[in-house]
CSV table of C-alpha atoms in Angstrom, one decimal:
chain,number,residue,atom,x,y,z
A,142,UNK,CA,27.5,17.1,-7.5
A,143,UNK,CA,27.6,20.7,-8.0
A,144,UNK,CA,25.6,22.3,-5.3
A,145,UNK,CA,24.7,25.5,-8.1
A,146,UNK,CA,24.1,23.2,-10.5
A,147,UNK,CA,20.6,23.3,-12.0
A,148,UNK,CA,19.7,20.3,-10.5
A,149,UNK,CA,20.9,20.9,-7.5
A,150,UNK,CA,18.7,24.0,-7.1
A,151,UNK,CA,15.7,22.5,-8.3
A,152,UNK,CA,15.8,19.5,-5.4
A,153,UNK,CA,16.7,22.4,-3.1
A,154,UNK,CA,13.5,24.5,-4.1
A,155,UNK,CA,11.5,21.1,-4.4
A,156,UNK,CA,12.7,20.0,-0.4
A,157,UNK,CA,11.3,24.1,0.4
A,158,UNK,CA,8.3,24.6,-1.2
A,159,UNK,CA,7.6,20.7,0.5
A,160,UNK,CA,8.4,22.3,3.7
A,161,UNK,CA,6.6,25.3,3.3
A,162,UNK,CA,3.6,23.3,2.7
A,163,UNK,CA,2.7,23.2,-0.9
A,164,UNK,CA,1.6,19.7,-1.8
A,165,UNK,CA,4.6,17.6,-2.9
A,166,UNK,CA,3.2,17.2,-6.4
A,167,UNK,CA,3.2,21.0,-7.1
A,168,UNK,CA,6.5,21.3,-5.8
A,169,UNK,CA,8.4,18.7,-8.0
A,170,UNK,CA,6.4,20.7,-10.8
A,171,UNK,CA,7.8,24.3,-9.8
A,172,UNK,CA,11.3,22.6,-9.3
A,173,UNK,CA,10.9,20.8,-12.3
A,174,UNK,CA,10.0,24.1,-14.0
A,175,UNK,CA,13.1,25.7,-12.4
A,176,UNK,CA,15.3,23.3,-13.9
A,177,UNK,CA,14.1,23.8,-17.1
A,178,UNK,CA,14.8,27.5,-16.9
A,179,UNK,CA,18.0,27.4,-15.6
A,180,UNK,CA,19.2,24.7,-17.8
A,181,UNK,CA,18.0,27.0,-20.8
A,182,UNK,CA,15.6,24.3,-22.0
A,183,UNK,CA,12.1,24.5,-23.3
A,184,UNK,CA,10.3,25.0,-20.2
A,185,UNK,CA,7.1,24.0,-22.0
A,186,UNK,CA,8.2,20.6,-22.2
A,187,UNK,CA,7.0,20.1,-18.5
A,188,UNK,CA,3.7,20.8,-19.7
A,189,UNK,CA,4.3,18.2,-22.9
A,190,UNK,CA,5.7,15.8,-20.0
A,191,UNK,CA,2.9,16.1,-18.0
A,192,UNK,CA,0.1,15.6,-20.3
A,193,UNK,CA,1.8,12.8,-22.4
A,194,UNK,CA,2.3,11.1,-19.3
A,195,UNK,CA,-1.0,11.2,-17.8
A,196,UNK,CA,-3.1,11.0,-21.6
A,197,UNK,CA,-1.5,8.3,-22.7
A,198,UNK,CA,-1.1,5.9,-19.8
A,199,UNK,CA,-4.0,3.9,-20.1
A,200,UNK,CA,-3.1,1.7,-16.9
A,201,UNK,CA,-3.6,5.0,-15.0
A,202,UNK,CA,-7.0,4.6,-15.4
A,203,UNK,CA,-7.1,1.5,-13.0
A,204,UNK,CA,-6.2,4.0,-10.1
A,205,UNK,CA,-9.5,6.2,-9.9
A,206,UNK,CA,-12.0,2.9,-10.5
A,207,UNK,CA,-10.4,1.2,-7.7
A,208,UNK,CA,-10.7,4.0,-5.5
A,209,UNK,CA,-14.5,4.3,-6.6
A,210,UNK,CA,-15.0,0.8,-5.8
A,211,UNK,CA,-13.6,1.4,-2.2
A,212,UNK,CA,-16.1,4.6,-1.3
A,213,UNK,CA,-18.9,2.4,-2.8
A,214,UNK,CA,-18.0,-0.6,0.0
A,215,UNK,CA,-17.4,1.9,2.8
A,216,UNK,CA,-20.6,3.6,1.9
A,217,UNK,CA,-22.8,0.9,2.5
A,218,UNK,CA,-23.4,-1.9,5.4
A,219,UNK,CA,-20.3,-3.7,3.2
A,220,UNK,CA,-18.3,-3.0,6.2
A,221,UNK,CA,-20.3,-4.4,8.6
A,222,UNK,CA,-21.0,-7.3,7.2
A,223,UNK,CA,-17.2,-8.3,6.8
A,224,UNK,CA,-16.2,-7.3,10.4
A,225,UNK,CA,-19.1,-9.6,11.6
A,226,UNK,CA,-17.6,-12.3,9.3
A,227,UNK,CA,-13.9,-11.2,10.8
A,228,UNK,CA,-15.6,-11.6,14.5
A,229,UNK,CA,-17.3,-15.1,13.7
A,230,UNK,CA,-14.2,-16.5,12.8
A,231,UNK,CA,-11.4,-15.9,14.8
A,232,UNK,CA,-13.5,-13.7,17.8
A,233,UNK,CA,-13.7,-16.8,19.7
A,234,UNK,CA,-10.5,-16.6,20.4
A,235,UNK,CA,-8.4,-15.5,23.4
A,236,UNK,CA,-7.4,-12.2,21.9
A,237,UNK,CA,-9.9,-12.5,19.5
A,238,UNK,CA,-10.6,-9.1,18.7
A,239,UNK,CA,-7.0,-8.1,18.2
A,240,UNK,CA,-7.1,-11.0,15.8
A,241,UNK,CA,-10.3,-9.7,13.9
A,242,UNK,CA,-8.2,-6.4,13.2
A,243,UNK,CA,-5.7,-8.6,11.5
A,244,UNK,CA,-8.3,-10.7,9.6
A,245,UNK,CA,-9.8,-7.4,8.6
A,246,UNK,CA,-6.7,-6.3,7.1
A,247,UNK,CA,-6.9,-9.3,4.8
A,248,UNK,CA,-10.6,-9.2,4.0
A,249,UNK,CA,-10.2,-5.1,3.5
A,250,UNK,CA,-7.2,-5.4,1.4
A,251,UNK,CA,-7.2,-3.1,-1.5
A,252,UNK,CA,-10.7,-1.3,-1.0
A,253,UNK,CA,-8.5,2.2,-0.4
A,254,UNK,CA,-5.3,1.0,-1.7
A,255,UNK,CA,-3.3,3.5,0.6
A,256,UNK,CA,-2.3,2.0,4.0
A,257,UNK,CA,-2.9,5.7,5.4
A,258,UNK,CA,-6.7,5.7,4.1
A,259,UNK,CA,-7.1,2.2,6.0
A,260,UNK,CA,-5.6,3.2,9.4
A,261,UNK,CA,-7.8,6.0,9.3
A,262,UNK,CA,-11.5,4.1,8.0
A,263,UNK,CA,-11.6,0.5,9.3
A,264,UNK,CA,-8.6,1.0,11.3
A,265,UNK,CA,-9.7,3.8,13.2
A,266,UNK,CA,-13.0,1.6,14.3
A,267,UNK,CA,-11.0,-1.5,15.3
A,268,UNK,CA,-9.1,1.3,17.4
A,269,UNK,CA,-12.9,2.1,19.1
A,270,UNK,CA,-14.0,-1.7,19.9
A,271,UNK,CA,-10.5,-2.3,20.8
A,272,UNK,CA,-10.5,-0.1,23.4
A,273,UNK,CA,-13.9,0.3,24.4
A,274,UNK,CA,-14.6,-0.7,28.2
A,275,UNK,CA,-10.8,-1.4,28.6
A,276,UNK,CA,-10.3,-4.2,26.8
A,277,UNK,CA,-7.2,-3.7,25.5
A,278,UNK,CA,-4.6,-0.6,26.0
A,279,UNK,CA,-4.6,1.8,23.4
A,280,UNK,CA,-1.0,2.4,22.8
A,281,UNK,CA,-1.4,-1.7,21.6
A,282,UNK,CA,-4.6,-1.4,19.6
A,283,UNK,CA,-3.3,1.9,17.7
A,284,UNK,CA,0.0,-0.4,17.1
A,285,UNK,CA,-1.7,-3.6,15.7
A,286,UNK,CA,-3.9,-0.7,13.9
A,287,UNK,CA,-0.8,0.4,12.5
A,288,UNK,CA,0.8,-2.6,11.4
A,289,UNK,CA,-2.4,-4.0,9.9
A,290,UNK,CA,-2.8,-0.8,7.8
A,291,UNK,CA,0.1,-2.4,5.8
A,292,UNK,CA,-1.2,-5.4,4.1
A,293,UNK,CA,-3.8,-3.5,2.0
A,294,UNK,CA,-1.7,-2.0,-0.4
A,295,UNK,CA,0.0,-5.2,-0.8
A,296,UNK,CA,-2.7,-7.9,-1.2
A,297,UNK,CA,-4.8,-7.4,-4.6
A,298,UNK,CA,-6.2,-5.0,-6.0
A,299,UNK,CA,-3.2,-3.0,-4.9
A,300,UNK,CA,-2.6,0.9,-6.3
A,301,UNK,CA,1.1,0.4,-5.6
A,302,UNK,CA,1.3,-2.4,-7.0
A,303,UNK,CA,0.0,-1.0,-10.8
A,304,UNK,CA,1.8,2.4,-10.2
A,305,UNK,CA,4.8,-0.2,-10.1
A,306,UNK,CA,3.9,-1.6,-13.4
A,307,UNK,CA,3.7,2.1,-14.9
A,308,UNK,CA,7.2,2.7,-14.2
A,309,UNK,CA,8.3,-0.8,-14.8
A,310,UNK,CA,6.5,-2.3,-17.6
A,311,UNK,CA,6.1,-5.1,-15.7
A,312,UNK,CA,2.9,-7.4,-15.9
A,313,UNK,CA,-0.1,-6.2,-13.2
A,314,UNK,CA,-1.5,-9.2,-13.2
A,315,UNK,CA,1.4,-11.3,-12.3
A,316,UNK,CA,1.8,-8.4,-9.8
A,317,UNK,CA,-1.2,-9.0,-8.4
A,318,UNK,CA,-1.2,-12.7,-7.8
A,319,UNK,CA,2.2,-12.2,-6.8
A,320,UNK,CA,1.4,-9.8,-3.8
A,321,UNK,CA,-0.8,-12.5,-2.4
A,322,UNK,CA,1.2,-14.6,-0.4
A,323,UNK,CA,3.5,-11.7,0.8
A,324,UNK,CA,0.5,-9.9,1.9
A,325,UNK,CA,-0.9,-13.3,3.8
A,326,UNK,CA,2.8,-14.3,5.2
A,327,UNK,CA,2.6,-10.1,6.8
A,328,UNK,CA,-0.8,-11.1,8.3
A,329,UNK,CA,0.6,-14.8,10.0
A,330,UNK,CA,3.1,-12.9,11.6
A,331,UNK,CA,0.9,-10.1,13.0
A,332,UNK,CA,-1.2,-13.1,14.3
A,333,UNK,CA,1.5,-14.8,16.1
A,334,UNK,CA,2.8,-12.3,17.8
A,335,UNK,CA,-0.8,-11.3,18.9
A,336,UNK,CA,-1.3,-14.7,20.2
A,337,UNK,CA,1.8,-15.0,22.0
A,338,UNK,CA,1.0,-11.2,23.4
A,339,UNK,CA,-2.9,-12.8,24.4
A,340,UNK,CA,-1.1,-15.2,26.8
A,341,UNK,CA,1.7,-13.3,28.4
A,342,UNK,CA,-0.7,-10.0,28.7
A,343,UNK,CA,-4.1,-12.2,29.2
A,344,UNK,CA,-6.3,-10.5,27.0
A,345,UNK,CA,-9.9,-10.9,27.5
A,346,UNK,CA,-11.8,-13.7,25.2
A,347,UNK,CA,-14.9,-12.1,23.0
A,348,UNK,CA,-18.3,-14.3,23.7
A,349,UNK,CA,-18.1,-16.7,20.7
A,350,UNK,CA,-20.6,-16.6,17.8
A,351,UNK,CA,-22.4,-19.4,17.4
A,352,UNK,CA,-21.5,-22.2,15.1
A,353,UNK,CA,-24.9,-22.5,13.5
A,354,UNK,CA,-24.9,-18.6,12.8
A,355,UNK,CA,-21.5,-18.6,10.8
A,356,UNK,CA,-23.3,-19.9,7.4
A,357,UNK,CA,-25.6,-17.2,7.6
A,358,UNK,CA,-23.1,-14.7,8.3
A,359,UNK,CA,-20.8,-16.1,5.6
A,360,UNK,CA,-23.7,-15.9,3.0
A,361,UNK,CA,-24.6,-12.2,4.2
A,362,UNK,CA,-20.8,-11.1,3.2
A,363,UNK,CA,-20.4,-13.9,0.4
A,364,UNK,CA,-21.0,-10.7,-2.1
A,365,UNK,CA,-18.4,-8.8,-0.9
A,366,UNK,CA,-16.0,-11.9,-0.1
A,367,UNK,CA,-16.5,-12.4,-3.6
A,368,UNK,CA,-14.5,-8.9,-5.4
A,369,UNK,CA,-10.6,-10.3,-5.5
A,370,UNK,CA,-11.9,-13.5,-6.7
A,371,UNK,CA,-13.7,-11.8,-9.8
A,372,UNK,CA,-10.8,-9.7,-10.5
A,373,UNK,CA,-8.0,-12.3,-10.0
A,374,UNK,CA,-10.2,-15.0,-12.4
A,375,UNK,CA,-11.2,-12.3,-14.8
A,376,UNK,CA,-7.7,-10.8,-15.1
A,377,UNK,CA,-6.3,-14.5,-15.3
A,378,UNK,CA,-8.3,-15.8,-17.2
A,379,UNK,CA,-8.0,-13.1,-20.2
A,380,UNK,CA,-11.6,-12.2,-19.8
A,381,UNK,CA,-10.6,-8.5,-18.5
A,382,UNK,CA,-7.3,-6.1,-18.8
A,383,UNK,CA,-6.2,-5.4,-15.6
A,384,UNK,CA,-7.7,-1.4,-16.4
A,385,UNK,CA,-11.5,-3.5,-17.2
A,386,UNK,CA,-11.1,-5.0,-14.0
A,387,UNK,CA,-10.8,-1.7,-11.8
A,388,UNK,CA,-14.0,-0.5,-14.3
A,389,UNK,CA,-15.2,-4.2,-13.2
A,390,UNK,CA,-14.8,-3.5,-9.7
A,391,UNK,CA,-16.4,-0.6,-9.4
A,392,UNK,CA,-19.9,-1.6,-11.1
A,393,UNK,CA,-19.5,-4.8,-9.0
A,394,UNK,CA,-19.4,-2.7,-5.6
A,395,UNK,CA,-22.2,-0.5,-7.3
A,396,UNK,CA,-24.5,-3.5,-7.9
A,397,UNK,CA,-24.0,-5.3,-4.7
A,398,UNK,CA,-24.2,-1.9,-2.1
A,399,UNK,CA,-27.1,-0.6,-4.3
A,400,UNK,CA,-29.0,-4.3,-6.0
A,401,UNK,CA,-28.2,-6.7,-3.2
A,402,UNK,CA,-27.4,-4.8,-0.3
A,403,UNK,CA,-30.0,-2.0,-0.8
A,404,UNK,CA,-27.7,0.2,2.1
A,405,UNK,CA,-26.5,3.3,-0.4
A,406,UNK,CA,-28.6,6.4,-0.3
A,407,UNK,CA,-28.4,9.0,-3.8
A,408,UNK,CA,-26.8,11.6,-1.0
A,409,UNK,CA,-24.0,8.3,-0.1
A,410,UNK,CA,-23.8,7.5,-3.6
A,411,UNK,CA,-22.7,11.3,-4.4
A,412,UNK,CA,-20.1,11.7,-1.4
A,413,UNK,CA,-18.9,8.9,-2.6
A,414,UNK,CA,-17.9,9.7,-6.1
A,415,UNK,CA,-17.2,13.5,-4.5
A,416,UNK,CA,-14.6,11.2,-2.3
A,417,UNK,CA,-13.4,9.5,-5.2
A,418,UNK,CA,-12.7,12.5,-7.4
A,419,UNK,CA,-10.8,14.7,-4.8
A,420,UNK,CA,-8.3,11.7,-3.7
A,421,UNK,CA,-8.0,10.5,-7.8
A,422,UNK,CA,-7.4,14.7,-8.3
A,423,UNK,CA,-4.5,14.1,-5.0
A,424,UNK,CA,-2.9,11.4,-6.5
A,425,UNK,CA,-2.7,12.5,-9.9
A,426,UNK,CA,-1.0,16.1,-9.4
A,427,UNK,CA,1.6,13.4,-7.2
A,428,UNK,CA,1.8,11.4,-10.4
A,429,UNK,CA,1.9,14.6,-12.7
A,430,UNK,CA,4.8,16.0,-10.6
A,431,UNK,CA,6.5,13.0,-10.4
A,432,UNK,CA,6.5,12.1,-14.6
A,433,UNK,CA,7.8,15.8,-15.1
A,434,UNK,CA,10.2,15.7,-12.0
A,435,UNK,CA,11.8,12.0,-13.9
A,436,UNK,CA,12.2,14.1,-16.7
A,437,UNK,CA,14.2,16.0,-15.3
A,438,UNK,CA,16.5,13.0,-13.5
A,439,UNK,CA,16.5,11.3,-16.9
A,440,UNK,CA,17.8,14.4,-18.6
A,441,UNK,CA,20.4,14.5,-15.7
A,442,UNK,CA,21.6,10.4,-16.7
A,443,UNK,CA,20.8,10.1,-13.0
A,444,UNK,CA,19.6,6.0,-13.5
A,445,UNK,CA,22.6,5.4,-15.9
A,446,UNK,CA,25.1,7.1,-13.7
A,447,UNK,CA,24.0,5.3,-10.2
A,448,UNK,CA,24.2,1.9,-12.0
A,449,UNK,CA,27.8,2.6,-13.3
A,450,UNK,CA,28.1,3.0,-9.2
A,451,UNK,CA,26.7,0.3,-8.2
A,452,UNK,CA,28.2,-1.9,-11.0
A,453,UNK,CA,31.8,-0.3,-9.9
A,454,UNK,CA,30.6,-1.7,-6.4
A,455,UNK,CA,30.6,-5.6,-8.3
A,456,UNK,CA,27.5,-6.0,-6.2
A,457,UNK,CA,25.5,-9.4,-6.6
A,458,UNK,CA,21.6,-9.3,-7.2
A,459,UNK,CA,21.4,-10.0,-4.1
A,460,UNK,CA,23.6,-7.7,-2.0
A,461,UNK,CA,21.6,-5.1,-4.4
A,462,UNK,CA,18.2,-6.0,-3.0
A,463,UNK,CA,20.0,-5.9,0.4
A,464,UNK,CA,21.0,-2.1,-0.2
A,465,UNK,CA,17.3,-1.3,-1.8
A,466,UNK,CA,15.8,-2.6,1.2
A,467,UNK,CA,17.9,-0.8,3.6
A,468,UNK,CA,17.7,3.0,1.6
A,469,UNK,CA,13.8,2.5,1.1
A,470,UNK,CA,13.7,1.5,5.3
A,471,UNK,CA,15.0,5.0,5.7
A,472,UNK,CA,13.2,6.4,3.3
A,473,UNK,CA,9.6,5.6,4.2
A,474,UNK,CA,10.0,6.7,7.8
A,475,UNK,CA,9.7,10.4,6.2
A,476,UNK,CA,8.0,10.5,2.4
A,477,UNK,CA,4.7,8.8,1.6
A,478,UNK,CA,4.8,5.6,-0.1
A,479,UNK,CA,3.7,7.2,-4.2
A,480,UNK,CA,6.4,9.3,-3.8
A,481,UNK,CA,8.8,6.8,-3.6
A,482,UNK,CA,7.8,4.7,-6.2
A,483,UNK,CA,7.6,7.6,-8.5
A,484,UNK,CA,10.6,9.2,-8.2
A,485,UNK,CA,12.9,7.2,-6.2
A,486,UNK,CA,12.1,3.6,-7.5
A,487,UNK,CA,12.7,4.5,-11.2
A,488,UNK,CA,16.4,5.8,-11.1
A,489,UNK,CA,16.7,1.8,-9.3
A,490,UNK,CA,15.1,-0.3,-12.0
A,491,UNK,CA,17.7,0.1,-14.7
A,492,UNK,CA,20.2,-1.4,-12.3
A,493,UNK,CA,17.9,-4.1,-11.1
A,494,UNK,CA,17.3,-5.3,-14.8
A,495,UNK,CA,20.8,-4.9,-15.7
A,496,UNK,CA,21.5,-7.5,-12.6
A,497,UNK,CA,19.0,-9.6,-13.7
A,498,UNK,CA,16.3,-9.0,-11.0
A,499,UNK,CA,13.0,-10.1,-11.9
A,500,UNK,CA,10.7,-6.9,-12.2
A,501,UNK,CA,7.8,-9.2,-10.5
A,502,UNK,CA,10.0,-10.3,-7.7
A,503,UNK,CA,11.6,-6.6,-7.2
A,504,UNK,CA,8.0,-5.0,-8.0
A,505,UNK,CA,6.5,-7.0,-4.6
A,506,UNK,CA,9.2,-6.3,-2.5
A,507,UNK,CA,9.5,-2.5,-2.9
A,508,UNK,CA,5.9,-2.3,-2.4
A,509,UNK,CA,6.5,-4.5,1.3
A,510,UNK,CA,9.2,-2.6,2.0
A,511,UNK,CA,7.9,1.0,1.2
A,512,UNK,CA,4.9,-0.4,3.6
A,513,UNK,CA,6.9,-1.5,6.1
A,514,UNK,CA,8.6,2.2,6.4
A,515,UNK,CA,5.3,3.6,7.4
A,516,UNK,CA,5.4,2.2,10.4
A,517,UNK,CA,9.1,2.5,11.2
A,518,UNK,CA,10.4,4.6,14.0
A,519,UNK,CA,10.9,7.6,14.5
A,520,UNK,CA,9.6,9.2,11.8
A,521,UNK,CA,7.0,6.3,10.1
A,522,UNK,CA,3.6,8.2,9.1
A,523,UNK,CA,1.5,5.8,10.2
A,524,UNK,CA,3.1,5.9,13.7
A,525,UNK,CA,2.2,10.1,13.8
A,526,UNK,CA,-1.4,9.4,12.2
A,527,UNK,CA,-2.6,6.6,14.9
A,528,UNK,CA,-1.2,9.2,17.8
A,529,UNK,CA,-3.9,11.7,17.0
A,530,UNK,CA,-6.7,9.0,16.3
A,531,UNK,CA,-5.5,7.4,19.4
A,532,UNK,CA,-4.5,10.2,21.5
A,533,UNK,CA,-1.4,8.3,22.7
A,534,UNK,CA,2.0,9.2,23.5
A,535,UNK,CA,4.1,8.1,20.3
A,536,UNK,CA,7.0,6.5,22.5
A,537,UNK,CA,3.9,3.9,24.0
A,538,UNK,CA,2.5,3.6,20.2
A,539,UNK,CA,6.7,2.7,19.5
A,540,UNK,CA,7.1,0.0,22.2
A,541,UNK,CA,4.0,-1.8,20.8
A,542,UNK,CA,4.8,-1.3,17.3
A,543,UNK,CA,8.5,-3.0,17.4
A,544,UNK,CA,7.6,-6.7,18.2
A,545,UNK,CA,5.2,-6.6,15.0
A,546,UNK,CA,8.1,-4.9,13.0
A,547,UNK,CA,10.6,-7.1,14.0
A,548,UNK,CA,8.6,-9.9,12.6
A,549,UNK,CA,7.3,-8.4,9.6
A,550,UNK,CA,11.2,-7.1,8.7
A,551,UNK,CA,12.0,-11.2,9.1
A,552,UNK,CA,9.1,-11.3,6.6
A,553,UNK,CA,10.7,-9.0,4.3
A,554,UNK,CA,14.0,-10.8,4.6
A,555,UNK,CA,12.4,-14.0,3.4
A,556,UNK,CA,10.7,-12.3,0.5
A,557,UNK,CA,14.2,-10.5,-0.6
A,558,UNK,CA,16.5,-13.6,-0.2
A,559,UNK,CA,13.9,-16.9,-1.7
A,560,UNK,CA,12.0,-15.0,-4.7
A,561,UNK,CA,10.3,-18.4,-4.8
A,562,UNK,CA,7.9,-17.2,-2.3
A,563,UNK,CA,7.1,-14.5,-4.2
A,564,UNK,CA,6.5,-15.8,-8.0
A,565,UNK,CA,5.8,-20.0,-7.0
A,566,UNK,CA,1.6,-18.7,-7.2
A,567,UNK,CA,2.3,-16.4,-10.7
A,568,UNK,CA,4.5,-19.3,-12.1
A,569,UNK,CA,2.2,-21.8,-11.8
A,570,UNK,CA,-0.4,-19.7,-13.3
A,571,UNK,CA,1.7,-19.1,-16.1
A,572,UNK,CA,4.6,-16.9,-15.4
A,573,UNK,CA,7.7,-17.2,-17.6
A,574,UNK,CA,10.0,-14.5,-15.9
């Protein structure tokens, strides 16, 4: 590649104004802009990129809805009620609270949709009762923080998962059902390793909870237990779009925090869509930036040209996944997850459907695997983020992390090499790919 190309000078100014610290969005939009100019294009046509892009993508408006939904269940005693659910079921156990952080996980699981929102709400309180009166060290609760962060974005309703299907074209809902046994398999491993650390380490048992008190508490967070089923069943079952359902979603946590649960103020109820508009506004100048930015790689042949590579390679599907999984490792120990998918993942599809991947199968994986790279040393986000909330050194936060990602990587491996796991749910539901 010429390094005075226009394209060269445009990732250049992208990679400094990103270091300078203008918001990654604006930056692929001034490099973007750059290219234009240099290339002697119409630099108007960002503009026309940009608004066709975001105007006309009516699966976009999934991604503000379910973020509403999540402000509306964090606003409320919602998350109360499922921790004492969490606690009632596996608390009794030795370990037990490091085990409700994983259940949590599960139960949370797409009320933010961003693995960095998660570590920072209900991860950031499991962090507090983890560690309160010694119980366990914190470099090990901000770790099993960390690696519990994960599952959310992968386990219905998942944001990554229908910013996948914008670039892809692939089916949300068979996305969606499809990130569901991923997302559980991620959550057994975190739990056996958390059981096996509960015996070598002796971690304290939590005073059980009743037997005769876990209907009550099961009916007190049936509501809330209730939102993936409605989604999944209406999306399924061709009652909803998957775009209704995030609308769905949100009037659902409305009426339950507001009807049944009576525990949202007016003055909640306005942070909450305040909360809602300034992350939607965050997300969509990434998403704006990064449908102008592809432009520009598409005007460049960039997809075509790396899959004349990669077919000059005579790679096999699967020593193609093998290679994605390793370059998107490496890549999510330093960008954020949306970027990836938005700019990176694109110039790979082209190759994966001329290999015959299957778009659901690939879709899942990319989404575990971009995950995964938050919490990959040295440089894995979510590693830098628990620090501060923890206030532990990062090499202590590392040497707790790598037993979890050892097992979740065997986790990924699995996924990658039997995409049985993966679409066995979606294809007995209906799946033809």
């Amino acid at each position: 590649m010429n390094l005075a190309s226009p394209f060269s000078l445009s990732v250049v100014a992208i990679t400094a104004l990103a270091l300078l610290g203008l918001p990654i969005g604006h930056s692929m939009i001034a490099g973007s802009i750059l290219y234009l100019w240099l290339a002697g294009l119409d630099m108007g046509t960002s503009a026309e990129q940009l608004l066709n892009g975001l105007y006309t993508s009516y699966i976009l408006l999934a991604v503000p809805m379910f973020i509403l939904a999540a402000e509306l269940m964090n606003a409320g005693t919602m998350t109360d009620r499922l921790l004492q659910f969490c606690n009632a079921v596996v608390g009794r156990f030795r370990g037990g609270l490091a085990q409700v952080n994983v259940l949590q996980s599960i139960i949370f699981a797409g009320m933010s949709g961003s693995a960095i929102a998660d570590a920072a709400g209900t991860g950031k309180m499991m962090q507090q009762l983890m560690t309160r009166d010694g119980k366990y060290p914190a470099s090990y609760a901000a770790a099993l923080t960390a690696v519990t962060s994960v599952i959310g974005p992968i386990i219905p309703p998942s944001i990554p998962l229908v910013i996948f299907a914008l670039i892809s074209d692939a089916s949300i809902g068979y996305l969606f059902i499809a990130g569901i046994v991923p997302g559980l398999l991620l959550a057994l491993t975190q739990m056996i390793i958390v059981a096996i650390d509960a015996r070598r380490k002796n971690f304290p048992v939590e005073k059980p909870v009743p037997l005769r008190e876990l209907p009550g508490i099961t009916l007190r967070a049936f509501p809330a237990l209730m939102l993936p089923v409605v989604l999944l069943v209406g999306i399924r079952g061709g009652v909803m779009t998957p775009t209704e359902a995030a609308a769905v979603a949100a009037g659902y946590a409305l009426l339950i925090s507001v009807a049944i649960y009576r525990s949202v103020t007016p003055g909640q109820l306005y942070h909450a869509l305040l909360n809602s508009a300034r992350t939607t506004a965050s997300i969509g100048m990434l998403i704006a930036g990064a449908l102008v930015f592809n432009y520009v790689v598409t005007v460049e042949n960039i997809p075509q040209s790396l899959s004349v590579i990669l077919k000059s390679w005579d790679l096999s599907p699967m020593g193609f996944l093998i290679l994605v999984n390793i370059l998107l490792l490496i890549l999510g120990c330093v960008l954020e997850g949306t970027t990836i998918l938005l700019v990176i993942v694109p110039v790979l599809i082209p190759t994966a459907e001329t290999l015959g991947v299957d778009m659901v199968h690939f879709g899942v994986m990319v989404v575990v695997n971009i995950m995964l790279g938050l919490v990959t040393p040295p440089y894995g986000l979510l590693l830098f983020i628990m620090t501060r909330i923890a206030e532990v050194p990062l090499r202590d936060l590392v040497r707790d992390v790598m037993p979890f990602l050892y097992a979740m990587i065997a986790a990924l491996m699995l996924i990658t090499f039997f995409p049985s796991l993966v679409l066995w749910l979606p294809r007995l539901l209906g799946y033809q790919g």
